[in-house]
Structures are given as structure tokens and as C-alpha cells.
Amino acid sequence: MDPPSPLNSLNFNVGVLGHIDSGKTSLCKALSTVASTASFDKNPQSQERGITLDLGFSSFCVAVPPHLQDQVSSRKIAYIQYTLVDCPGHASLIRTIISGAQIMDLMLLIVDVTKGIQTQTAECLVIGEITCGSMIVVLNKTDLLPEDKRHATISKMKARLEKVLQGTKFSGCPIVTASANQDGEKSAIEVKELVEALSAATFVPKRDPSGPMVFSVDHCFTIRGQGSVMTGTMLSGTAKVNDSAEIVSVKEVKKIKSMQMFRQPVTSAMQGDRVGICVPSFDAKLLERGFVTTPNTLQTFHAAIILLQQIPYFKQPIKTRSKFHVTVGHETVMARVSLFTSPTSEFTYTKEYKYLEETPVDTRKAEKENKDESEKCVFALLEFESPVTGRNRSLIIASRLDADIHQNACRLAFHGHILESFTSKDYNLTPLRVYKPKEKQGTVERLQDNSTVIVRNLVKKETDISKFERLRVTLSTGELGFIEGSFGKSGKIKVRIPDGLKDSTVAFLTRGTIKKKGDLDEPCTDSAAATSASNGSGNKSEDSVIQVKLLFKRYIYDLKKQMVQA
């Protein structure tokens, strides 16, 4: 069999996530045969602090497992190349973890068997649920357990993890053991179970070579005499040598001079491939992370609308006008949130949406108890403090990164994909029909004729009554009417009842039960008429008056502040 090469290998991206000091980097060392320029904590700061600070990439190859051979034989694929994405575990680096997780085909959740699930372990599990469909849990550092208690401790930890995973999409996923020595030495026995589980869980990822190229860059450096090399993962499309590529953050277009996949030259790379792209005459200091694309592929967003998926482990309500850290691709910025709801998940400008002040803390309980179909789906308008670059349908993850990292609480709040974006700095929200339901109440002061009543306290004295003309109102006695206009200059209004007042209402208003303002709470002189007129409310103060209710909507982005009725 020929040795592994980009021509006979299928790339499979494996994210390695877990709490700090759970042994992720040591495990990657134990597995890998090829390392990238930034793997295994080669960053001087990482070496000085003894922790992973950035994404690290390395790889190893195995023969195609039997269950995949029929699927790849026509493509002459003989090997699976596992690209390990080593993510930092420190709580303060969660935005780096999120950006690394978005390129995973499968996730390894590394758990220190001596400590179990910790706060960042749980956050990594949440990120995996959002970004990935498959997971293997690795109980690492088993060599640190006393030999006489090792089996019992591992069994107990597995049972605990299985219980935790029952409420997630990863229920029933493999849980294996490993022990990668801290010096990174390989041991076939110590990682054999993991390699076997990884091989069994491998699938042929969906890869689409068509469409514009989008290349996610995670490192950039200069090679003297050749140019600048950008390493990263192909998110979509295909890149070829001599293609034009736009470095989006600096808006420079360069020709692709050469390409490599783990130190082997290639002439093209497609979606899912891990690749290094060399371009000439570019200052590598201008690009740390970002996107390289077919020119004019990505857009800059100043605001976006998503269908909000609240993370149930986030134990605070999400409030309109609150601010969150929002991660889009490699960028994390602050964004202000505005919430609105709809019975369905489709977003269009022709629909009306109900304004929402905040989401419930316990979303699962709320879903069971919620009787209001209009609040079934929650949308969020995110207004970014600084613009972000991305694609339509880009994944957005919102978090509270300013929270105390030492608290045992999930900082990830919600996520969603961009449904609508606003690319202009002066974006216009007027077409967005988000309304607040409004209600005003007044009382009938007296009868003018059998089809007209005078109402007070419905509006303030200084209110422009003309804005309320022709709006429908309902009397507590059941009649429907509309506001005809003002009556005098004290804020009273005239209400017209097109079908005329009921006889009982006329009788109630003409038998002396509506007295002067100071006497409104006195007992009714005709209890039968009062009871009939007030629909049997049983409340003394309500029985002595006829109430008038005005219901309308006001669209919050309507500059004219018009009142609308269905």
C-alpha cells in the first residue's frame, strides 16, 4: 500500500476540548505523527505559563476502517487523516475554544479521571452540542489512580458521566480511557482504546467543492524568500494554486503561490481540508486570525437577526437592551440584544412580531407551561458595537465573558444562525414590524344620546386626541364603539356606538348611578341594573361605573409612533 498522502487520504477534523490541565495537549502528542508550526504549545507564552493559549493542530493517519471502505473505494482513499484541533482549556480563552469548535467533525471531550466534570468541562460540552454532531469522552490520566482502586474509580466515573450525558444530544456516546504521559511519550497500550473508538466513530463528512472559497485562518507567519503562510481550515469551496484570494480583514487580494497539507505540497484543497496557503508580498503581522476568500464573498455586518436558542444551563434571563459577548467565526464583539416572538420560526418582513422584555430563566419548564402560541419562537436583533465579518447563516454564540470564572456557572447564554443581516452602518429597522400591545382604560361619565357616551380618564388632558380618532373601544357592558373626537378641553372624549347602546346600559346611565367625580365609589341605587351593566364583576368600584377599554399595537421601530388595530 502506498504511504499516506493528500491524494489518498480523507481529512477528518477532531476537536480536543476539556478543562485546563486535563491532559489535552499531552494526549495530542501521544497520538500525533505530524505537527503544525503552532502545535503543542510552541508559543513562548504557552511554554512560560505551562498552558495552551492558542489553537494547536497536529495529525496522524490510520487505514480506512472496514465500515467506510465501500464509501471511499471509488475515490481511491486508503487512509483517514485525523487532524487534531487542540483547544485551550482556560476559562478566559473560551472565545478561542468557540472558534476552534466550529471546524470540528467530531469532538473529544477530555476529562481528568481524578477530578471529573469541572466548570469548563461543562462549557466545552455545551459548545460541542452547538457545533458538533458526534463526541467521544476520554477519561484521561488513568495512570494516576491507585492500581487497586483503578477499575472501581473508572466504573464510577463512567456511570456519573453517562447520567450527565442523558440530557444531551450525546447520550450513549462512547466513554474510553487513556493515559498520555506528561512528557508526551507514546504508548500503544495507553491510547489503543481511544484510537479504536475514534476509528469506529469515523464517518465520511459532507464535503462540497463547489461555490466560493472560504478559508478560516488561525495562524500566519513569514518564510523568508517565499512569502507569508496562512494555515487554517477550508470552510467551503475549493482553493487552487494561482487563484485570487481576498484577505478580508485588510481587503487585500493576493495570488495563491503554493499550498501544503501537513508539509506535503498540493495544488488544491477543498472544504474540510487543513491546509497552509502561501501568498507573496503580504505582511504576516497584519493577520492573526480571520478569513481568506474568493474576492467579494463575505459581508460586514453591523447588526443581525437570529432565531434564539437559549442554553438551558445559563441561569439568568436574557433581557432586551442587555449586552453580551457575541462570537462570529474568529471575532468576538459586544452586542445589544432586542427580543421579539412569533408562533413560527420563519423570519420575513411581512410578519408581525411581539416585543419581549425577557426570556424565562428555566426555558424547558416555560416551554411546557407556555400557553401563548405567539411566544413560541424567540428572535433576537443583535446590534454590534463594532462590525463583524461573516456569511449569511453564520453561527453566533453569545456569552457573558465578564462573569467571574471562579463561579460554578455556565457563561454561554444562547446561540443561533444569522437569518437577516444589516450591512449598512446606517441600517433601517422601520420595516421590522415588532409591536408592543398597549391598553388604556377609562370610564363613561355620562350619556349624550342612545348612541354616544362621554368618556373620561382614557387619555391625558394634554394628549392630541386626533391621533386616537376612529380607534375602536369596548365597553364593559359589551358594546363596541369608536372614538369620535374630543369633548371639551379637559381630556374627555366622545365615543360613538354604531349599533346603539343596550337598553340596560341606557337604563344604568339614566338612573342616577353615575354621579359626580367624588361620588363614583358610592353604592349603586339600582343593584339589578348595575349588575347587568357591569357583567357581574362583583367589585363594588367597578360595578358603579361602566369601563371603556382601548386596545392597540405600537410598532417600536415606527418613527411616527402610530397606533394600530387589527
Coordinates of C-alpha atoms in Angstrom, one line a residue:
M1 CA 0.0 0.0 0.0
D2 CA 1.3 3.5 -0.8
P3 CA 2.2 5.7 2.1
P4 CA -0.3 8.3 3.3
S5 CA -0.5 11.5 1.1
P6 CA -3.1 14.2 0.5
L7 CA -4.1 12.2 -2.7
N8 CA -5.1 9.0 -0.9
S9 CA -6.3 10.4 2.5
L10 CA -9.6 11.7 3.8
N11 CA -9.2 14.6 6.3
F12 CA -11.3 14.3 9.4
N13 CA -11.2 17.2 11.9
V14 CA -11.3 16.2 15.6
G15 CA -11.7 18.9 18.2
V16 CA -9.9 18.2 21.5
L17 CA -11.7 20.1 24.3
G18 CA -11.7 20.0 28.1
H19 CA -10.9 21.8 31.4
I20 CA -7.4 23.2 31.8
D21 CA -4.8 20.7 32.9
S22 CA -6.9 17.7 31.8
G23 CA -4.1 16.5 29.6
K24 CA -5.4 17.5 26.2
T25 CA -2.0 18.6 24.7
S26 CA -0.2 15.6 26.1
L27 CA -2.8 13.3 24.6
C28 CA -2.4 15.1 21.2
K29 CA 1.3 14.5 21.4
A30 CA 0.8 10.8 22.2
L31 CA -1.5 10.4 19.1
S32 CA 0.2 12.6 16.5
T33 CA 2.8 11.9 13.9
V34 CA 2.8 15.3 12.2
A35 CA 2.7 18.7 13.9
S36 CA 1.9 22.1 12.6
T37 CA 4.0 25.1 13.2
A38 CA 1.9 26.2 16.2
S39 CA 1.1 22.9 17.8
F40 CA 2.0 21.5 21.3
D41 CA 2.3 24.9 23.0
K42 CA 5.2 26.2 20.8
N43 CA 4.1 29.7 21.6
P44 CA 6.7 31.2 24.0
Q45 CA 3.9 32.4 26.3
S46 CA 2.4 28.9 26.4
Q47 CA 5.7 27.5 27.4
E48 CA 6.3 30.1 30.1
R49 CA 2.9 29.7 31.7
G50 CA 2.6 25.9 31.1
I51 CA -0.8 26.1 29.5
T52 CA -2.3 26.1 26.0
L53 CA -3.1 29.7 24.9
D54 CA -4.0 29.1 21.2
L55 CA -5.3 26.5 18.9
G56 CA -2.8 23.8 18.1
F57 CA -3.0 21.5 15.1
S58 CA -1.4 18.1 14.6
S59 CA -2.3 14.9 12.7
F60 CA -1.9 11.1 12.4
C61 CA -3.1 8.6 9.8
V62 CA -4.8 5.2 10.1
A63 CA -6.0 2.8 7.4
V64 CA -9.7 3.4 6.4
P65 CA -11.8 1.4 8.8
P66 CA -13.8 -1.5 7.3
H67 CA -17.2 0.2 7.7
L68 CA -16.1 3.0 5.4
Q69 CA -14.3 1.1 2.7
D70 CA -17.3 0.8 0.4
Q71 CA -18.0 4.6 0.7
V72 CA -14.4 5.7 -0.3
S73 CA -13.1 2.9 -2.5
S74 CA -14.2 4.7 -5.7
R75 CA -12.1 7.8 -4.7
K76 CA -9.0 5.6 -4.0
I77 CA -8.9 6.7 -0.4
A78 CA -6.7 4.4 1.7
Y79 CA -6.2 6.4 4.9
I80 CA -8.1 8.6 7.3
Q81 CA -6.0 11.6 8.3
Y82 CA -7.1 12.8 11.8
T83 CA -6.5 16.5 12.2
L84 CA -6.5 17.2 16.0
V85 CA -7.6 20.7 17.0
D86 CA -6.1 21.2 20.4
C87 CA -8.2 23.9 22.1
P88 CA -7.1 25.8 25.2
G89 CA -8.9 24.9 28.4
H90 CA -8.6 28.1 30.5
A91 CA -11.9 29.8 31.2
S92 CA -10.6 33.2 29.9
L93 CA -9.9 31.7 26.5
I94 CA -13.4 30.4 25.7
R95 CA -13.7 32.6 22.6
T96 CA -10.7 30.7 21.2
I97 CA -12.4 27.5 22.0
I98 CA -15.5 28.5 20.3
S99 CA -13.7 29.5 17.1
G100 CA -11.8 26.2 17.1
A101 CA -15.0 24.1 17.7
Q102 CA -16.7 25.4 14.6
I103 CA -14.4 23.4 12.3
M104 CA -14.9 20.0 14.0
D105 CA -16.3 16.8 12.5
L106 CA -16.1 15.0 15.9
M107 CA -15.2 16.1 19.4
L108 CA -13.1 14.5 22.0
L109 CA -14.1 15.7 25.5
I110 CA -11.2 15.2 27.8
V111 CA -12.0 14.6 31.4
D112 CA -9.4 14.3 34.2
V113 CA -10.5 11.0 35.8
T114 CA -9.1 12.2 39.2
K115 CA -11.4 15.3 39.2
G116 CA -14.4 14.5 37.0
I117 CA -16.5 17.2 35.3
Q118 CA -15.4 20.7 36.1
T119 CA -16.9 24.1 35.1
Q120 CA -15.0 24.4 31.8
T121 CA -15.7 20.7 31.0
A122 CA -19.4 21.5 31.1
E123 CA -18.9 24.6 29.0
C124 CA -17.0 22.6 26.4
L125 CA -19.8 20.1 26.4
V126 CA -22.3 22.9 25.6
I127 CA -20.1 24.2 22.8
G128 CA -19.9 20.6 21.4
E129 CA -23.7 20.4 21.5
I130 CA -24.0 23.6 19.4
T131 CA -21.2 22.9 16.9
C132 CA -20.8 19.2 16.5
G133 CA -22.8 16.1 15.9
S134 CA -20.5 13.4 17.4
M135 CA -18.5 13.0 20.5
I136 CA -16.2 10.6 22.4
V137 CA -15.5 11.2 26.1
V138 CA -11.9 10.4 27.1
L139 CA -11.2 9.6 30.8
N140 CA -7.6 10.7 30.9
K141 CA -4.7 10.3 33.4
T142 CA -5.9 6.8 34.5
D143 CA -2.3 6.0 35.4
L144 CA -2.6 8.4 38.3
L145 CA -5.2 6.2 40.0
P146 CA -4.0 3.6 42.6
E147 CA -3.9 0.3 40.8
D148 CA -6.1 -1.4 43.4
K149 CA -8.8 1.2 43.0
R150 CA -8.4 2.0 39.3
H151 CA -11.2 -0.3 37.9
A152 CA -13.8 0.8 40.6
T153 CA -13.0 4.5 40.1
I154 CA -13.2 4.4 36.3
S155 CA -16.5 2.5 36.5
K156 CA -18.0 5.0 39.0
M157 CA -16.8 7.9 36.8
K158 CA -18.3 6.4 33.7
A159 CA -21.7 5.9 35.4
R160 CA -21.6 9.5 36.5
L161 CA -20.8 10.8 33.0
E162 CA -23.5 8.6 31.4
K163 CA -26.0 10.2 33.7
V164 CA -24.8 13.7 32.9
L165 CA -25.0 13.0 29.1
Q166 CA -28.5 11.6 29.3
G167 CA -30.0 15.1 28.9
T168 CA -27.8 16.0 25.9
K169 CA -27.6 15.1 22.2
F170 CA -24.5 12.9 23.1
S171 CA -26.5 10.4 25.3
G172 CA -24.9 7.0 24.8
C173 CA -21.7 8.2 23.2
P174 CA -18.5 6.2 23.8
I175 CA -16.6 6.7 27.0
V176 CA -13.0 5.4 26.8
T177 CA -9.9 5.6 29.0
A178 CA -6.4 6.9 28.1
S179 CA -3.2 7.8 29.8
A180 CA -0.8 10.1 27.8
N181 CA 2.3 10.7 29.8
Q182 CA 3.1 14.3 30.6
D183 CA 6.3 14.1 28.6
G184 CA 4.4 13.2 25.5
E185 CA 5.9 9.8 25.0
K186 CA 3.7 7.4 23.0
S187 CA 2.3 4.2 24.4
A188 CA 0.3 2.0 22.1
I189 CA -1.4 0.4 25.1
E190 CA -2.3 3.6 26.8
V191 CA -4.1 5.2 23.8
K192 CA -5.2 2.0 22.0
E193 CA -8.8 2.1 23.3
L194 CA -9.1 5.7 22.1
V195 CA -7.8 5.1 18.6
E196 CA -10.1 2.1 18.2
A197 CA -13.1 4.2 19.4
L198 CA -12.2 7.0 17.1
S199 CA -11.8 4.7 14.1
A200 CA -15.3 3.2 14.9
A201 CA -16.9 6.6 15.2
T202 CA -15.4 8.0 12.0
F203 CA -17.8 8.8 9.2
V204 CA -17.4 10.3 5.7
P205 CA -18.1 14.1 6.3
K206 CA -20.2 16.0 3.8
R207 CA -17.8 18.0 1.6
D208 CA -18.9 20.3 -1.2
P209 CA -16.1 21.5 -3.5
S210 CA -18.4 23.9 -5.3
G211 CA -19.2 27.5 -4.5
P212 CA -16.9 30.4 -3.4
M213 CA -13.8 29.5 -1.3
V214 CA -13.9 30.5 2.4
F215 CA -10.7 29.7 4.3
S216 CA -10.6 30.2 8.1
V217 CA -7.1 31.3 9.1
D218 CA -5.8 30.6 12.6
H219 CA -2.1 31.3 12.2
C220 CA 0.0 33.4 9.8
F221 CA 3.8 33.7 9.6
T222 CA 6.5 34.6 7.1
I223 CA 9.0 32.3 5.4
R224 CA 11.9 34.4 4.1
G225 CA 12.3 34.2 0.4
Q226 CA 8.9 32.6 -0.2
G227 CA 6.2 34.8 1.3
S228 CA 3.6 34.6 4.1
V229 CA 2.0 31.3 5.0
M230 CA -1.6 31.2 6.3
T231 CA -2.6 28.0 8.0
G232 CA -6.2 27.1 8.5
T233 CA -9.3 25.1 7.5
M234 CA -11.3 25.2 4.3
L235 CA -14.9 26.0 5.4
S236 CA -16.4 25.9 1.9
G237 CA -15.5 25.7 -1.8
T238 CA -12.1 24.9 -3.3
A239 CA -8.8 26.8 -3.4
K240 CA -6.2 26.2 -6.2
V241 CA -2.7 27.4 -6.8
N242 CA -2.8 30.7 -8.8
D243 CA -6.3 31.5 -7.6
S244 CA -7.0 35.1 -6.4
A245 CA -7.7 35.2 -2.7
E246 CA -9.0 38.2 -0.7
I247 CA -7.6 38.6 2.8
V248 CA -10.9 40.0 4.2
S249 CA -9.7 41.9 7.3
V250 CA -7.3 44.1 5.3
K251 CA -9.2 43.9 2.0
E252 CA -6.0 42.8 0.1
V253 CA -6.2 40.4 -2.9
K254 CA -3.2 38.1 -3.5
K255 CA -2.4 35.2 -5.8
I256 CA -2.0 31.8 -4.1
K257 CA 1.6 30.9 -4.7
S258 CA 1.8 27.4 -3.3
M259 CA -0.1 25.1 -0.8
Q260 CA 0.8 22.3 1.6
M261 CA -1.1 19.8 3.7
F262 CA 0.9 18.8 6.7
R263 CA 4.2 19.6 4.9
Q264 CA 3.2 17.8 1.6
P265 CA 2.8 20.0 -1.5
V266 CA -0.7 20.1 -3.1
T267 CA -2.2 22.1 -5.9
S268 CA -5.8 22.3 -4.5
A269 CA -7.7 22.0 -1.3
M270 CA -11.5 21.7 -0.7
Q271 CA -14.0 22.0 2.1
G272 CA -12.8 20.3 5.3
D273 CA -9.1 20.2 4.4
R274 CA -6.5 21.5 6.8
V275 CA -4.0 23.4 4.6
G276 CA -1.3 26.1 4.5
I277 CA -1.5 28.7 1.8
C278 CA 1.5 30.8 0.8
V279 CA 1.0 34.3 -0.7
P280 CA 3.6 36.8 -1.8
S281 CA 4.2 40.3 -0.6
F282 CA 2.0 40.3 2.4
D283 CA 2.9 41.4 6.0
A284 CA 2.0 38.5 8.2
K285 CA 1.7 40.8 11.2
L286 CA -1.5 42.2 9.7
L287 CA -3.3 38.9 10.2
E288 CA -3.6 36.8 13.3
R289 CA -6.9 35.2 12.7
G290 CA -9.6 35.8 10.0
F291 CA -10.9 34.7 6.6
V292 CA -9.4 34.4 3.2
T293 CA -12.0 34.0 0.5
T294 CA -12.8 34.3 -3.2
P295 CA -13.0 38.1 -3.7
N296 CA -16.3 39.7 -2.5
T297 CA -17.6 36.6 -0.8
L298 CA -18.1 37.7 2.8
Q299 CA -20.0 40.7 4.1
T300 CA -19.5 43.1 7.0
F301 CA -22.4 43.1 9.4
H302 CA -23.4 45.9 11.8
A303 CA -26.5 44.1 13.1
A304 CA -28.2 40.7 12.5
I305 CA -31.3 38.8 13.4
I306 CA -31.2 35.2 14.7
L307 CA -33.6 32.6 15.9
L308 CA -32.5 32.5 19.5
Q309 CA -31.8 29.1 21.1
Q310 CA -31.3 29.7 24.8
I311 CA -28.8 27.4 26.6
P312 CA -30.7 25.8 29.5
Y313 CA -27.6 25.8 31.7
F314 CA -27.5 29.6 31.7
K315 CA -29.4 30.5 34.8
Q316 CA -30.2 34.1 34.1
P317 CA -33.0 35.7 32.0
I318 CA -31.9 37.2 28.7
K319 CA -33.2 40.7 28.6
T320 CA -34.0 43.2 25.9
R321 CA -31.4 46.0 25.9
S322 CA -28.8 43.8 27.7
K323 CA -25.4 43.3 26.2
F324 CA -23.5 40.0 25.5
H325 CA -20.2 39.0 24.1
V326 CA -21.0 37.6 20.7
T327 CA -18.7 35.3 18.8
V328 CA -18.9 35.1 15.0
G329 CA -16.2 33.0 13.4
H330 CA -12.9 34.3 14.9
E331 CA -14.4 37.6 16.1
T332 CA -15.9 38.3 19.5
V333 CA -17.6 41.7 20.0
M334 CA -20.2 43.2 22.3
A335 CA -23.8 43.3 21.1
R336 CA -27.0 44.8 22.4
V337 CA -30.0 42.4 22.3
S338 CA -33.6 43.1 21.4
L339 CA -36.1 40.3 21.7
F340 CA -39.3 39.5 19.8
T341 CA -41.5 36.5 19.3
S342 CA -43.6 34.7 16.8
P343 CA -45.6 31.4 16.6
T344 CA -43.3 30.1 13.8
S345 CA -39.6 30.0 13.2
E346 CA -39.6 31.6 9.7
F347 CA -38.4 35.2 9.5
T348 CA -40.0 37.5 7.0
Y349 CA -40.6 41.3 7.0
T350 CA -44.3 40.7 6.2
K351 CA -44.9 39.1 9.6
E352 CA -45.7 40.8 12.8
Y353 CA -43.6 40.0 15.9
K354 CA -44.5 40.6 19.6
Y355 CA -42.0 42.5 21.7
L356 CA -40.4 40.5 24.5
E357 CA -38.9 42.1 27.6
E358 CA -37.0 39.0 28.7
T359 CA -36.8 35.2 28.3
P360 CA -37.7 32.9 31.2
V361 CA -34.8 31.5 33.2
D362 CA -36.0 27.9 33.0
T363 CA -36.7 27.6 29.3
R364 CA -37.6 23.9 29.4
K365 CA -40.3 24.5 32.1
A366 CA -41.5 27.5 30.2
E367 CA -41.9 25.5 27.0
K368 CA -44.2 23.1 28.8
E369 CA -46.2 25.7 30.6
N370 CA -46.4 28.3 27.8
K371 CA -49.9 28.7 26.6
D372 CA -49.3 31.7 24.4
E373 CA -48.5 30.5 20.9
S374 CA -47.3 34.0 19.9
E375 CA -44.2 33.5 22.1
K376 CA -43.3 30.0 20.8
C377 CA -40.3 31.1 18.8
V378 CA -37.9 33.8 20.1
F379 CA -35.9 36.0 17.7
A380 CA -33.1 38.4 18.7
L381 CA -31.9 41.5 17.0
L382 CA -28.2 41.8 17.7
E383 CA -26.6 45.3 17.3
F384 CA -22.8 45.0 17.2
E385 CA -20.7 47.6 18.9
S386 CA -18.1 47.1 16.2
P387 CA -18.8 45.4 12.8
V388 CA -18.1 41.7 12.2
T389 CA -17.3 39.7 9.0
G390 CA -19.1 36.5 8.1
R391 CA -21.5 34.7 5.8
N392 CA -25.3 34.5 5.9
R393 CA -26.3 31.6 8.1
S394 CA -23.1 32.1 10.2
L395 CA -23.3 30.6 13.6
I396 CA -23.4 33.1 16.5
I397 CA -22.7 32.1 20.1
A398 CA -23.4 34.7 22.9
S399 CA -21.8 34.5 26.3
R400 CA -21.1 36.5 29.4
L401 CA -17.3 36.5 29.4
D402 CA -17.2 39.2 32.1
A403 CA -18.7 36.8 34.6
D404 CA -16.5 35.5 37.4
I405 CA -14.6 32.5 36.0
H406 CA -14.3 31.0 39.5
Q407 CA -18.1 30.7 39.9
N408 CA -19.6 27.3 39.1
A409 CA -21.9 28.7 36.5
C410 CA -22.3 28.4 32.7
R411 CA -21.3 31.7 30.9
L412 CA -22.7 30.6 27.5
A413 CA -26.2 32.2 27.1
F414 CA -27.7 31.5 23.7
H415 CA -26.8 30.7 20.0
G416 CA -28.4 30.9 16.6
H417 CA -27.7 31.3 12.9
I418 CA -27.9 34.6 11.1
L419 CA -31.3 34.9 9.3
E420 CA -31.1 38.5 8.3
S421 CA -28.1 40.8 8.3
F422 CA -27.6 44.6 8.1
T423 CA -24.5 45.6 6.1
S424 CA -25.0 49.4 6.2
K425 CA -23.7 51.4 9.2
D426 CA -27.0 53.4 9.0
Y427 CA -29.3 50.4 8.9
N428 CA -33.0 51.0 8.9
L429 CA -35.2 48.9 11.2
T430 CA -38.5 50.5 10.2
P431 CA -39.6 47.5 8.1
L432 CA -39.2 45.3 11.1
R433 CA -42.8 45.0 12.5
V434 CA -42.2 44.4 16.2
Y435 CA -45.1 45.6 18.3
K436 CA -45.9 46.2 21.9
P437 CA -49.5 45.5 22.9
K438 CA -51.0 48.6 24.6
E439 CA -54.1 49.0 26.7
K440 CA -55.8 52.2 28.0
Q441 CA -58.9 52.3 30.3
G442 CA -61.4 55.0 31.1
T443 CA -64.9 55.3 32.4
V444 CA -68.2 56.5 31.0
E445 CA -69.0 59.8 32.6
R446 CA -72.5 60.3 31.1
L447 CA -74.8 59.5 28.3
Q448 CA -75.1 62.0 25.4
D449 CA -77.7 60.1 23.4
N450 CA -78.5 56.4 22.8
S451 CA -75.5 56.0 20.5
T452 CA -73.0 58.3 22.2
V453 CA -71.3 58.4 25.5
I454 CA -68.7 60.8 27.1
V455 CA -65.6 59.1 28.5
R456 CA -63.0 60.4 30.8
N457 CA -59.6 59.2 32.0
L458 CA -58.9 57.3 28.9
V459 CA -56.2 59.8 27.8
K460 CA -54.4 62.6 29.5
K461 CA -55.5 66.2 29.2
E462 CA -52.5 67.2 27.1
T463 CA -52.9 64.3 24.6
D464 CA -53.6 65.0 21.0
I465 CA -57.0 63.4 20.6
S466 CA -56.8 63.5 16.8
K467 CA -54.3 60.6 16.9
F468 CA -57.0 58.4 18.6
E469 CA -59.9 59.2 16.3
R470 CA -61.6 56.2 14.7
L471 CA -59.9 53.7 17.1
R472 CA -62.2 51.0 18.3
V473 CA -63.1 50.7 22.0
T474 CA -65.1 48.2 24.0
L475 CA -67.5 49.0 26.9
S476 CA -67.6 46.7 29.9
T477 CA -71.3 46.2 29.1
G478 CA -70.3 44.6 25.8
E479 CA -70.9 47.3 23.2
L480 CA -68.3 48.1 20.5
G481 CA -67.7 51.7 19.6
F482 CA -65.1 54.1 18.2
I483 CA -63.5 57.3 19.3
E484 CA -65.3 60.2 17.5
G485 CA -63.2 63.0 18.9
S486 CA -62.6 65.2 21.9
F487 CA -65.2 66.7 24.2
G488 CA -64.2 70.0 25.7
K489 CA -60.7 70.8 26.8
S490 CA -60.2 68.6 29.9
G491 CA -59.2 65.4 28.1
K492 CA -62.7 63.9 27.8
I493 CA -63.6 62.1 24.6
K494 CA -66.7 61.3 22.7
V495 CA -67.3 57.6 21.9
R496 CA -69.8 56.6 19.2
I497 CA -71.7 53.3 19.4
P498 CA -72.7 52.4 15.8
D499 CA -75.3 49.8 16.8
G500 CA -76.6 51.8 19.7
L501 CA -76.4 51.2 23.4
K502 CA -78.2 48.3 25.1
D503 CA -81.4 49.2 26.9
S504 CA -79.8 48.0 30.2
T505 CA -76.8 50.3 29.6
V506 CA -79.1 53.3 28.9
A507 CA -81.1 52.5 32.0
F508 CA -77.9 52.3 34.1
L509 CA -76.7 55.6 32.8
T510 CA -80.0 57.4 33.3
R511 CA -81.0 56.3 36.8
G512 CA -78.5 58.4 38.7
T513 CA -75.9 55.7 39.3
I514 CA -73.2 57.8 37.5
K515 CA -72.7 60.7 39.9
K516 CA -70.1 63.4 40.3
K517 CA -66.4 62.5 40.2
G518 CA -66.2 62.4 44.0
D519 CA -69.2 60.1 44.3
L520 CA -68.2 57.3 41.9
D521 CA -67.5 54.8 44.6
E522 CA -70.8 55.1 46.3
P523 CA -73.2 52.1 46.2
C524 CA -75.4 51.7 43.2
T525 CA -79.0 52.7 43.7
D526 CA -80.3 50.1 41.3
S527 CA -78.4 46.9 42.0
A528 CA -80.1 44.9 39.3
A529 CA -79.3 47.5 36.6
A530 CA -75.7 47.8 37.9
T531 CA -75.1 44.1 38.0
S532 CA -76.4 43.8 34.4
A533 CA -74.4 46.7 33.1
S534 CA -71.1 45.6 34.7
N535 CA -71.5 41.9 33.5
G536 CA -71.5 40.7 37.1
S537 CA -67.9 41.7 38.1
G538 CA -68.8 41.7 41.8
N539 CA -66.4 44.5 42.5
K540 CA -68.1 47.5 44.1
S541 CA -65.9 50.2 42.5
E542 CA -66.2 48.5 39.1
D543 CA -70.0 47.9 39.5
S544 CA -70.6 51.6 40.0
V545 CA -69.1 52.6 36.6
I546 CA -69.0 51.4 33.0
Q547 CA -65.5 50.9 31.9
V548 CA -64.1 51.7 28.4
K549 CA -61.1 49.7 27.1
L550 CA -58.9 50.7 24.2
L551 CA -56.5 48.0 22.8
F552 CA -54.0 48.8 20.2
K553 CA -50.4 48.0 18.9
R554 CA -47.5 50.3 18.6
Y555 CA -44.5 49.3 16.4
I556 CA -41.4 50.0 18.3
Y557 CA -39.4 50.9 15.1
D558 CA -42.1 53.1 13.7
L559 CA -40.7 56.7 13.8
K560 CA -44.3 58.1 13.6
K561 CA -45.4 56.1 16.7
Q562 CA -48.7 55.3 15.2
M563 CA -51.4 53.3 17.0
V564 CA -52.5 50.2 15.0
Q565 CA -55.5 48.0 15.5
A566 CA -56.1 44.7 13.7

